[in-house]
Coordinates of C-alpha atoms and ligand atoms in Angstrom, one line a residue:
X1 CA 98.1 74.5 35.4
X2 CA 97.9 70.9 33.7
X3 CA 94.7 68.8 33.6
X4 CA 94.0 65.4 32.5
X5 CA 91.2 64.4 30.3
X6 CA 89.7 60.9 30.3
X7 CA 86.4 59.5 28.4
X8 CA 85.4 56.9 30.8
X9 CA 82.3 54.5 30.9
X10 CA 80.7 51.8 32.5
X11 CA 82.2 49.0 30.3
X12 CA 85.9 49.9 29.0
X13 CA 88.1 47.3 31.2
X14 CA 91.7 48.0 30.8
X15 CA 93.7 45.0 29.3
X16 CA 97.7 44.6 29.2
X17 CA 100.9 44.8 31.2
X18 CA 102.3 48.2 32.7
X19 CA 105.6 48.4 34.6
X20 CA 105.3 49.8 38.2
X21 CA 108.3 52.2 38.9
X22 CA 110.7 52.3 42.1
X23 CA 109.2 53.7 45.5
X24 CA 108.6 57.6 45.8
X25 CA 108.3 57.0 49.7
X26 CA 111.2 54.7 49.8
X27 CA 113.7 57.4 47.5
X28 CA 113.4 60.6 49.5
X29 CA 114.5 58.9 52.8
X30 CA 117.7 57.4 50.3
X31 CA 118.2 60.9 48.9
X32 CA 118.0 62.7 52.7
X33 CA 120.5 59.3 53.6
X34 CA 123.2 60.7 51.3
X35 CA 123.5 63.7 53.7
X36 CA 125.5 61.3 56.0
X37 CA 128.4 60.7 53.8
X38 CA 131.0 62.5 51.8
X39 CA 131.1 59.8 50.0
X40 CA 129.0 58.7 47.0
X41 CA 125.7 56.9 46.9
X42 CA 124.0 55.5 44.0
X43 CA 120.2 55.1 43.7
X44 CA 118.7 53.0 41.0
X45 CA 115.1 52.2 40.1
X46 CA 114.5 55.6 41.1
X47 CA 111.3 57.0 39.9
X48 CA 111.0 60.1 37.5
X49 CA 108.4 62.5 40.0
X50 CA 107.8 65.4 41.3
X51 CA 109.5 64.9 44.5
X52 CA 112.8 63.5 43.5
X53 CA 113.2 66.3 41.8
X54 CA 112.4 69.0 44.4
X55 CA 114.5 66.6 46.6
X56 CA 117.4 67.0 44.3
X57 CA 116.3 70.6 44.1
X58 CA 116.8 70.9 48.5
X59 CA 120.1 68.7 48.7
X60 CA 121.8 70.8 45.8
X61 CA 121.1 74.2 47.9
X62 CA 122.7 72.8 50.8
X63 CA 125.7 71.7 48.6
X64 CA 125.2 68.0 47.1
X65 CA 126.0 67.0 43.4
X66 CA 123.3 65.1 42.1
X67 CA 123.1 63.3 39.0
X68 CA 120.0 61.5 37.4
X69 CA 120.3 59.9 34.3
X70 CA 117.2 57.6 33.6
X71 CA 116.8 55.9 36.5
X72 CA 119.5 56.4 38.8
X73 CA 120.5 58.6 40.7
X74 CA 124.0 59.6 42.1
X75 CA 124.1 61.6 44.8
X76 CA 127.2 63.0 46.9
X77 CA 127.6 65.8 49.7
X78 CA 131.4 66.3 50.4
X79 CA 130.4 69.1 52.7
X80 CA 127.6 71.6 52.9
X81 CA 127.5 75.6 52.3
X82 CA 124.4 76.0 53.9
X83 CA 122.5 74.2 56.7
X84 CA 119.3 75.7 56.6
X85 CA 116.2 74.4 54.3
X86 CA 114.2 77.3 53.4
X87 CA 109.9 77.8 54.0
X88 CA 109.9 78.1 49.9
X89 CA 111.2 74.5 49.2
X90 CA 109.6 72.4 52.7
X91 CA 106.3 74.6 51.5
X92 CA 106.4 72.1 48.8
X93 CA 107.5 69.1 50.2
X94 CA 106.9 67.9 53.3
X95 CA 109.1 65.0 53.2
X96 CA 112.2 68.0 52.8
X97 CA 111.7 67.4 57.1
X98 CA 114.4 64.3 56.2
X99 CA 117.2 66.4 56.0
X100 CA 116.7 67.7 59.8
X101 CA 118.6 64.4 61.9
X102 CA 121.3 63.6 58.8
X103 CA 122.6 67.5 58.9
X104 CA 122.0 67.4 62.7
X105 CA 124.1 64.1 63.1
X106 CA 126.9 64.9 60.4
X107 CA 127.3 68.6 60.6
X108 CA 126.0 69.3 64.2
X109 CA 123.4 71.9 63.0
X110 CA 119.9 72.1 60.9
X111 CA 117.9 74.9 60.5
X112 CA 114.4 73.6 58.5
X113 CA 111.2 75.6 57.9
X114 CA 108.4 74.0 59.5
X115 CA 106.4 72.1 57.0
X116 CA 102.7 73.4 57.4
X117 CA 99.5 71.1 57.3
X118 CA 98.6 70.1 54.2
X119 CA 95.4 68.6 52.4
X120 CA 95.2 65.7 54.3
X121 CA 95.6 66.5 57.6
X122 CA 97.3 68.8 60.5
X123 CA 100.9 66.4 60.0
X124 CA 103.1 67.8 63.2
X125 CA 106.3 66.9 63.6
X126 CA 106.5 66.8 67.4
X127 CA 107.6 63.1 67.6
X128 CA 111.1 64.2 65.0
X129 CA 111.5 66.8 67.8
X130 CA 111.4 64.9 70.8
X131 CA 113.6 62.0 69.2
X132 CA 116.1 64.6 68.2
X133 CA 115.8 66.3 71.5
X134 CA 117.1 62.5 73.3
X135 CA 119.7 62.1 71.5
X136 CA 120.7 65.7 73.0
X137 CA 119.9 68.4 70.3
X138 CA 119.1 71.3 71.2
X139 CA 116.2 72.3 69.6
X140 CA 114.5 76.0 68.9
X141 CA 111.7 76.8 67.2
X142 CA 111.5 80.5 65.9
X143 CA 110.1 82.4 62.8
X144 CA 108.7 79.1 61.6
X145 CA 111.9 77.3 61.4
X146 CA 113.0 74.3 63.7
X147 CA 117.0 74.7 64.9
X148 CA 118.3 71.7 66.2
X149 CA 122.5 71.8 67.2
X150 CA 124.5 69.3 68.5
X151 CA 128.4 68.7 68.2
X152 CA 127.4 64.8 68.3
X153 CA 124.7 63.0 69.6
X154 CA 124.5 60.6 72.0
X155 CA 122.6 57.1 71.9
X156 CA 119.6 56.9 74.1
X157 CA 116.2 55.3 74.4
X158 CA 113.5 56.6 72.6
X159 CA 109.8 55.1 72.5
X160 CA 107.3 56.9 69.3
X161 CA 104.4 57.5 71.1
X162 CA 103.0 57.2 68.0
X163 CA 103.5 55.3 64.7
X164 CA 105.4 57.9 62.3
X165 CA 107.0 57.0 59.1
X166 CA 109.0 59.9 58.9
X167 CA 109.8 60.3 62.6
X168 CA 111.2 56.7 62.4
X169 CA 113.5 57.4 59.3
X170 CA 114.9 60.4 60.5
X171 CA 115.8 59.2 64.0
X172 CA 117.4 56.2 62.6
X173 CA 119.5 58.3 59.9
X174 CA 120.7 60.7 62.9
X175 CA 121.4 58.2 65.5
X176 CA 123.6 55.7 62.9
X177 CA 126.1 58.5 63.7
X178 CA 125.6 59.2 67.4
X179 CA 127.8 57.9 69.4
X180 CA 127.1 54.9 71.5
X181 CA 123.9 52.8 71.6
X182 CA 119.9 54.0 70.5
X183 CA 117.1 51.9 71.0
X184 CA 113.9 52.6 68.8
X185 CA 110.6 51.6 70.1
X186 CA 107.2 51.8 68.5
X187 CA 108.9 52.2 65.0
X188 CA 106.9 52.2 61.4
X189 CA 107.6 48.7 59.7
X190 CA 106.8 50.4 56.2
X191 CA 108.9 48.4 53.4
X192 CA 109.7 52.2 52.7
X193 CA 111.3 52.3 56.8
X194 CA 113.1 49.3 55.9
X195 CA 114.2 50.1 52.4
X196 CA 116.3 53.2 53.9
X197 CA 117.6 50.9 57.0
X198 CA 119.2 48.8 54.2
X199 CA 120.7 51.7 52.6
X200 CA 122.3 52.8 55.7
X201 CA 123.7 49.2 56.7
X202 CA 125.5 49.3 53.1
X203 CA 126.7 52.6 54.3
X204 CA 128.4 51.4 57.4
X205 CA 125.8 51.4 59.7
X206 CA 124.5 49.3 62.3
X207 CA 121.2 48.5 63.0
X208 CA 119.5 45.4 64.8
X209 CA 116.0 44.4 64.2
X210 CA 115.2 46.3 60.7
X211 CA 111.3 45.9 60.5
X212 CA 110.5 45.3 63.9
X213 CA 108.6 47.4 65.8
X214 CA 112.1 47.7 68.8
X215 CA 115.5 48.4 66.2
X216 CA 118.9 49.0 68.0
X217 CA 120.8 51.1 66.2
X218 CA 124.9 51.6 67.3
X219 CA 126.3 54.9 66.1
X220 CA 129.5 54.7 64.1
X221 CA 132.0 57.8 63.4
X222 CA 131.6 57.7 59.8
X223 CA 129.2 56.5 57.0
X224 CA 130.5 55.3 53.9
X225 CA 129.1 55.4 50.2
X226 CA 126.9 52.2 48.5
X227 CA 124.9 51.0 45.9
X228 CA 121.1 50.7 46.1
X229 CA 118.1 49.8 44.6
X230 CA 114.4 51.7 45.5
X231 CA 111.6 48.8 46.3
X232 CA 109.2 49.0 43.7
X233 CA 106.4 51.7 44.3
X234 CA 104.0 49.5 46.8
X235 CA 101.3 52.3 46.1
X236 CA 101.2 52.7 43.0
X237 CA 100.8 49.4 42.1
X238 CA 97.9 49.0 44.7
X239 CA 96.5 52.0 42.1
X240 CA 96.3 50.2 39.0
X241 CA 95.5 47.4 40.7
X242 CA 92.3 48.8 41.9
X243 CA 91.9 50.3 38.1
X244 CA 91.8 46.5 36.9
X245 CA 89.0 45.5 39.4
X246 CA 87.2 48.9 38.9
X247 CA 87.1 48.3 35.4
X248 CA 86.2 44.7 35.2
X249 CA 89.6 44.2 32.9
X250 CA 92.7 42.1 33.0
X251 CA 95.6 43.8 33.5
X252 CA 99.6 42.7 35.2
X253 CA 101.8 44.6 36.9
X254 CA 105.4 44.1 36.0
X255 CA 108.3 44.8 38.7
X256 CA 105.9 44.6 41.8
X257 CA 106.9 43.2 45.6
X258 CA 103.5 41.2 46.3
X259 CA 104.7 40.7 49.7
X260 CA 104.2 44.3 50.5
X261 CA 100.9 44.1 49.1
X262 CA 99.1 42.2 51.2
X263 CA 96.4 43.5 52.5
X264 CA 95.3 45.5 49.5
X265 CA 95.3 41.9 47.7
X266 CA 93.1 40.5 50.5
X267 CA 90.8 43.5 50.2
X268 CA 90.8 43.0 46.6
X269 CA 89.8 39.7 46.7
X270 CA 87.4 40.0 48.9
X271 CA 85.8 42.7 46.7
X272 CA 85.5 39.8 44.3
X273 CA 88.4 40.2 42.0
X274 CA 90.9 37.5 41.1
X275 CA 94.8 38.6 42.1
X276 CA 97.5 35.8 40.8
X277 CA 100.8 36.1 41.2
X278 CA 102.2 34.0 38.2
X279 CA 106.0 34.4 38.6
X280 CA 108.3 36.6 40.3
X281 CA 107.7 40.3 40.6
X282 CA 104.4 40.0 38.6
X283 CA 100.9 40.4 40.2
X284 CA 97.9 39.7 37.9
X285 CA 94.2 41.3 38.6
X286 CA 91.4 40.1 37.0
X287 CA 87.5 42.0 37.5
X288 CA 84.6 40.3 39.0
X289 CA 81.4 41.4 37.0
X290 CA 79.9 42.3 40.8
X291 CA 81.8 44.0 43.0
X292 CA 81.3 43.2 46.6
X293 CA 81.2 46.0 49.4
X294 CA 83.8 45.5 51.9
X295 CA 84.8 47.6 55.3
X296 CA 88.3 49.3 55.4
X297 CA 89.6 50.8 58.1
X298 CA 93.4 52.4 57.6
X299 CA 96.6 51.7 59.9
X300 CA 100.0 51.4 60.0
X301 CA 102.2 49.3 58.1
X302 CA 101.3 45.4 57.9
X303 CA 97.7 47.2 58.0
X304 CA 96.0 48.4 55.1
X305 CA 97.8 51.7 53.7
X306 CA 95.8 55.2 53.9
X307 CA 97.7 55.8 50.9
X308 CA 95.8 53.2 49.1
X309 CA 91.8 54.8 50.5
X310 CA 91.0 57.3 48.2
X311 CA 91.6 54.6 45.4
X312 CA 89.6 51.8 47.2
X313 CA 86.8 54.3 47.8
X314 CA 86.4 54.7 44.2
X315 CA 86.0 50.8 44.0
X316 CA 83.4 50.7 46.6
X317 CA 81.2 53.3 44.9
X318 CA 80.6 50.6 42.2
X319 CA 80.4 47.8 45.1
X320 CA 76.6 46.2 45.5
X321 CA 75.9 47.4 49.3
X322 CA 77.3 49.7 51.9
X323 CA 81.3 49.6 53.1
X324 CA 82.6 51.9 55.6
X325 CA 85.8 52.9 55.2
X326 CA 87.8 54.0 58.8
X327 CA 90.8 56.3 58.2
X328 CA 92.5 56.5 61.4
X329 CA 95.8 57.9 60.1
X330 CA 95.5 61.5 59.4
X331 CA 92.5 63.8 60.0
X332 CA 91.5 65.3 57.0
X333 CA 92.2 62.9 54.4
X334 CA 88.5 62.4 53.0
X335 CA 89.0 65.4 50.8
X336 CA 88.1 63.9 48.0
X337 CA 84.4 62.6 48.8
X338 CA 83.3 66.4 47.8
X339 CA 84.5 65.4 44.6
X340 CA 83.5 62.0 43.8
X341 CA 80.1 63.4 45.2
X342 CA 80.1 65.6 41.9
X343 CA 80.5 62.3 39.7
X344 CA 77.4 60.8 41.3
X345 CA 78.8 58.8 44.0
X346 CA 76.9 58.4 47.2
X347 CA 79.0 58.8 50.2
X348 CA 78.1 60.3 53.8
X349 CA 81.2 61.4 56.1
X350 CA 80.8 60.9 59.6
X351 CA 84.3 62.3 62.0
X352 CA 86.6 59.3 60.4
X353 CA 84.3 57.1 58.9
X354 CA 83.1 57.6 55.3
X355 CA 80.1 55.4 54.3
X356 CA 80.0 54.0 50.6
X357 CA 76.9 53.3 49.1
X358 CA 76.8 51.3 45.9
X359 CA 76.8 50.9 42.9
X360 CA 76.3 54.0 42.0
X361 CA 76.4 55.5 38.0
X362 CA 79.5 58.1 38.0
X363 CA 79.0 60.3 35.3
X364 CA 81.6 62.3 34.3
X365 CA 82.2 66.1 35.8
X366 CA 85.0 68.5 35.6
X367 CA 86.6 67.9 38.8
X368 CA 90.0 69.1 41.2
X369 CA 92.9 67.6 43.1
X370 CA 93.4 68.4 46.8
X371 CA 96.4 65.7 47.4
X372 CA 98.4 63.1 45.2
X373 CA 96.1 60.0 46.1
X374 CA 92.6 62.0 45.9
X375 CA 93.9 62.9 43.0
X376 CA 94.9 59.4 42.0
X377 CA 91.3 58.2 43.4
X378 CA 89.5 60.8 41.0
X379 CA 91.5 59.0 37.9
X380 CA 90.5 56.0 38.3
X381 CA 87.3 57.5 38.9
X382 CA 86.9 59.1 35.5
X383 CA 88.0 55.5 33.9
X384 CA 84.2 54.3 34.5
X385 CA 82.3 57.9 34.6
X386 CA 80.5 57.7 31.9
X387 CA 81.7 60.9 29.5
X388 CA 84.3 63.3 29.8
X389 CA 85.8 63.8 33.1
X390 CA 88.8 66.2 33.4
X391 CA 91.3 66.5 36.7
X392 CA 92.7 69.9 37.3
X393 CA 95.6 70.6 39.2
X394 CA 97.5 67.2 38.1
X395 CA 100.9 68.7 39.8
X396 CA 100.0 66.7 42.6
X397 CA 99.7 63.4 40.5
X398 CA 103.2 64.4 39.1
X399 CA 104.4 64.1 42.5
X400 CA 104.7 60.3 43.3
X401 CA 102.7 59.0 39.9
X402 CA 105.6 58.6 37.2
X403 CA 103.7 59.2 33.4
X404 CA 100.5 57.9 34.7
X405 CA 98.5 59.0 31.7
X406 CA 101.3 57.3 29.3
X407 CA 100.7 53.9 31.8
X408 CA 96.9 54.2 31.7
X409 CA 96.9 54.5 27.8
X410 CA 99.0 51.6 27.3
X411 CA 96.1 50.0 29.4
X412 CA 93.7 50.8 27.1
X413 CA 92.1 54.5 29.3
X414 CA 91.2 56.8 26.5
X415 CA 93.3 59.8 28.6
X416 CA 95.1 62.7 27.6
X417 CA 97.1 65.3 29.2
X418 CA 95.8 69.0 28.4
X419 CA 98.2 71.9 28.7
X420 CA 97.0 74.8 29.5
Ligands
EPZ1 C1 104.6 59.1 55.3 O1 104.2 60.4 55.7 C2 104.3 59.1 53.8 N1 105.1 60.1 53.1 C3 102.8 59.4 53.6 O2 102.5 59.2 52.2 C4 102.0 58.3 54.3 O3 100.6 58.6 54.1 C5 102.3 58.3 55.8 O4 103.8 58.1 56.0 C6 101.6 57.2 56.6 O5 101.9 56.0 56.0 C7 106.4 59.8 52.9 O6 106.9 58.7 53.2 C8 107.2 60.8 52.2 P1 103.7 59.7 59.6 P2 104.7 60.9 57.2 O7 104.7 60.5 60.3 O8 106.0 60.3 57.6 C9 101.2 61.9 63.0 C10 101.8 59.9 50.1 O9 100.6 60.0 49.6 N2 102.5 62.5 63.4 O10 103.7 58.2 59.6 O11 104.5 62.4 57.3 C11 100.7 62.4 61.7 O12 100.0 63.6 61.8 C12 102.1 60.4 51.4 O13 102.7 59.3 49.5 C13 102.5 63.2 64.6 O14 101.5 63.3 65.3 O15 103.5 60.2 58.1 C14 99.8 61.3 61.2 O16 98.5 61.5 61.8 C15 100.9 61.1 52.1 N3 103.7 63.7 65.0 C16 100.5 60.0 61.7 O17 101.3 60.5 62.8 C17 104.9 63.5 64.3 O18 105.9 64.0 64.7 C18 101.3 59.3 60.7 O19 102.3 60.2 60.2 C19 104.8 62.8 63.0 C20 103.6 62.2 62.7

């Protein structure tokens, strides 16, 4: 087990430039995507985390040939030897759930272990089902694996009854390849959603109305190989963002899309901290002395992220009055109140509302993960705790956070990784 050490205290503001790396949300889809060709896809700007690699790890059982040098990855299945993803690698990943509509719509058969709750919630995946089942799989559930067969699917109209990032993605993959016409309603607009649409329209397919909450989507008979760059990772620059303002420094983020940052710049500011955008693909954050409390309540994509509440929840601890913070996306993702409680915060949890009184003095405590953004929050958390604070359990940062500690250092954090 890895932890990380930080000293933190109330006046160390971080100072510099870091680089944020490509999308971890935006890369699995890609990876899954390269299940619909035999021929060759190349990912660039992909980022070096946990996930990619157990991605990688999944494809290469069922018969791809990856390759990742630096950051790019080439990727290519000319045909599979196994259909099924086992329990022991969706355990680990629940985005592995990907593969289920490209191997149903290329090869006509998926077998994938249910991926289980996790941390932050119950996460079903009855919406994948359903879309799946319209475009005429047939789908079984036994022994805690989904089967879903089909010699090809057919278009049809499906309607989310609910907002699902992943539900979106893999319907789209599988019905680029069904035959005739599907029409998507309800679908995420994540830059992550439209990232992988523009990866499949490279690859031959066609799709109307990328971003919008209706896409039409007309199956083709074949998929073909492209070129592709990851959008930078939207969430982990909202992270160091909210490091600069927690901090009161002065930092810029190198290789960002402000445009998918919008709200969390608009919360920001209204928290009292100065965001510029100076030139292209550069976002600047600059502390207010007083931190102003500010209400948040999480939804889906233009909203503001529930990726990004943990880390905001940390700010508001230092704000000067009461926020409350609304998490309507998943059900269990306040996880890591219990632990900020331990630093000192003040926080009360009440069904889906969390309220944040401020400022409060964090001091630091030994503390542990539950998920990759708790974990995240309790970081930045230990950047103004005053003392030692050390995360256990920091697999779960590895998992979308590429060499966070190296990034936070070249900020100025005094952080170390311990090995135990
Ligand atoms: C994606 O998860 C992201 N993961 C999550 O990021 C992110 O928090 C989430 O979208 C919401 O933005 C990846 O992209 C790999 P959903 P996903 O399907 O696709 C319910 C991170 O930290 N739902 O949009 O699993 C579900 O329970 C991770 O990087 C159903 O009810 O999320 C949740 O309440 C955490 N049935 C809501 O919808 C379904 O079939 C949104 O889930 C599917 C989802």
């Amino acid at each position: 087990m890895e932890k990380i050490r930080i000293r933190g205290g109330p006046d160390l503001p971080l100072r510099g430039s870091v680089r944020v790396s490509g999308s971890k949300n935006a890369v699995l889809p890609a990876i899954a995507a390269a299940l619909l060709t035999e021929n060759k896809i190349r990912l660039e700007n992909v980022p070096l985390v946990r996930d990619v690699y157990s991605m990688m790890t999944l494809l290469g059982e069922l018969g791809a040939e990856g390759d990742l040098r630096e950051n790019v990855l080439e990727m290519q299945v000319p045909r599979i030897h196994r259909e099924e993803a086992s329990y022991d690698l969706v355990k680990v990943m629940r985005a592995s759930i990907l593969v289920l509509g490209p191997l149903v719509a290329r090869f006509g058969k998926a077998i994938v272990a249910l991926p289980g709750g996790c941390a932050i919630g119950s996460r079903p995946i009855d919406l994948h089902m359903t879309g799946l089942h319209k475009l005429g799989a047939s789908i079984t559930l036994e022994h805690g694996y989904i089967k879903a067969e089909a010699p090809r699917l057919q278009g049809a109209d499906i309607h989310f009854e609910k907002n699902t990032v992943g539900g979106t993605e893999n319907i789209v993959m599988a019905a680029s390849l069904a035959r005739g016409e599907t029409i998507l309603r309800n679908c995420a607009r994540e830059p992550e959603v439209q990232n992988l649409c523009e990866l499949l329209v490279k690859m031959g397919a066609k799709i109307d109305g990328i971003g919008e909450e209706t896409m039409r989507v007309t199956g083709v008979d074949s998929l073909g190989g492209a070129v592709h760059e990851i959008i930078p990772d939207r969430i982990e620059a909202g992270t160091y963002m909210v490091a600069g303002a927690l901090t009161r420094g002065d930092i810029i983020l190198d290789r960002v899309r402000p445009d998918h940052l919008v709200t969390t710049i608009e919360k920001l500011r209204y928290c009292g901290a100065r965001i510029e955008t100076p030139e292209t693909g550069k976002i600047r954050v600059v502390g207010s002395a007083e931190i102003h409390p500010e209400d948040i309540t999480t939804s889906p994509y233009p909203g503001f992220p529930t990726d990004m509440q943990a880390q905001f929840m940390v700010l508001l601890t230092q704000a000067s009055g009461t926020s409350i913070i609304t998490e309507t996306i998943f059900d269990r993702r306040f996880q890591h109140v219990n632990e900020l409680l331990r630093l000192g915060a003040s926080i009360e949890v009440s069904g889906d509302k969390a309220i944040v009184r401020g400022p409060s003095r964090l001091s630091g405590a030994e503390v542990i993960a539950s998920d990759l953004r708790a974990s995240a929050g309790l970081l930045l958390a230990g950047l103004i705790a005053g003392g030692e604070t050390v995360v256990n359990e920091v697999e779960h940062i590895d998992r979308g956070y590429e060499a966070i500690e190296a990034k936070l250092r070249q900020l100025g954090a005094r952080i170390e990784r311990i090995k135990e």
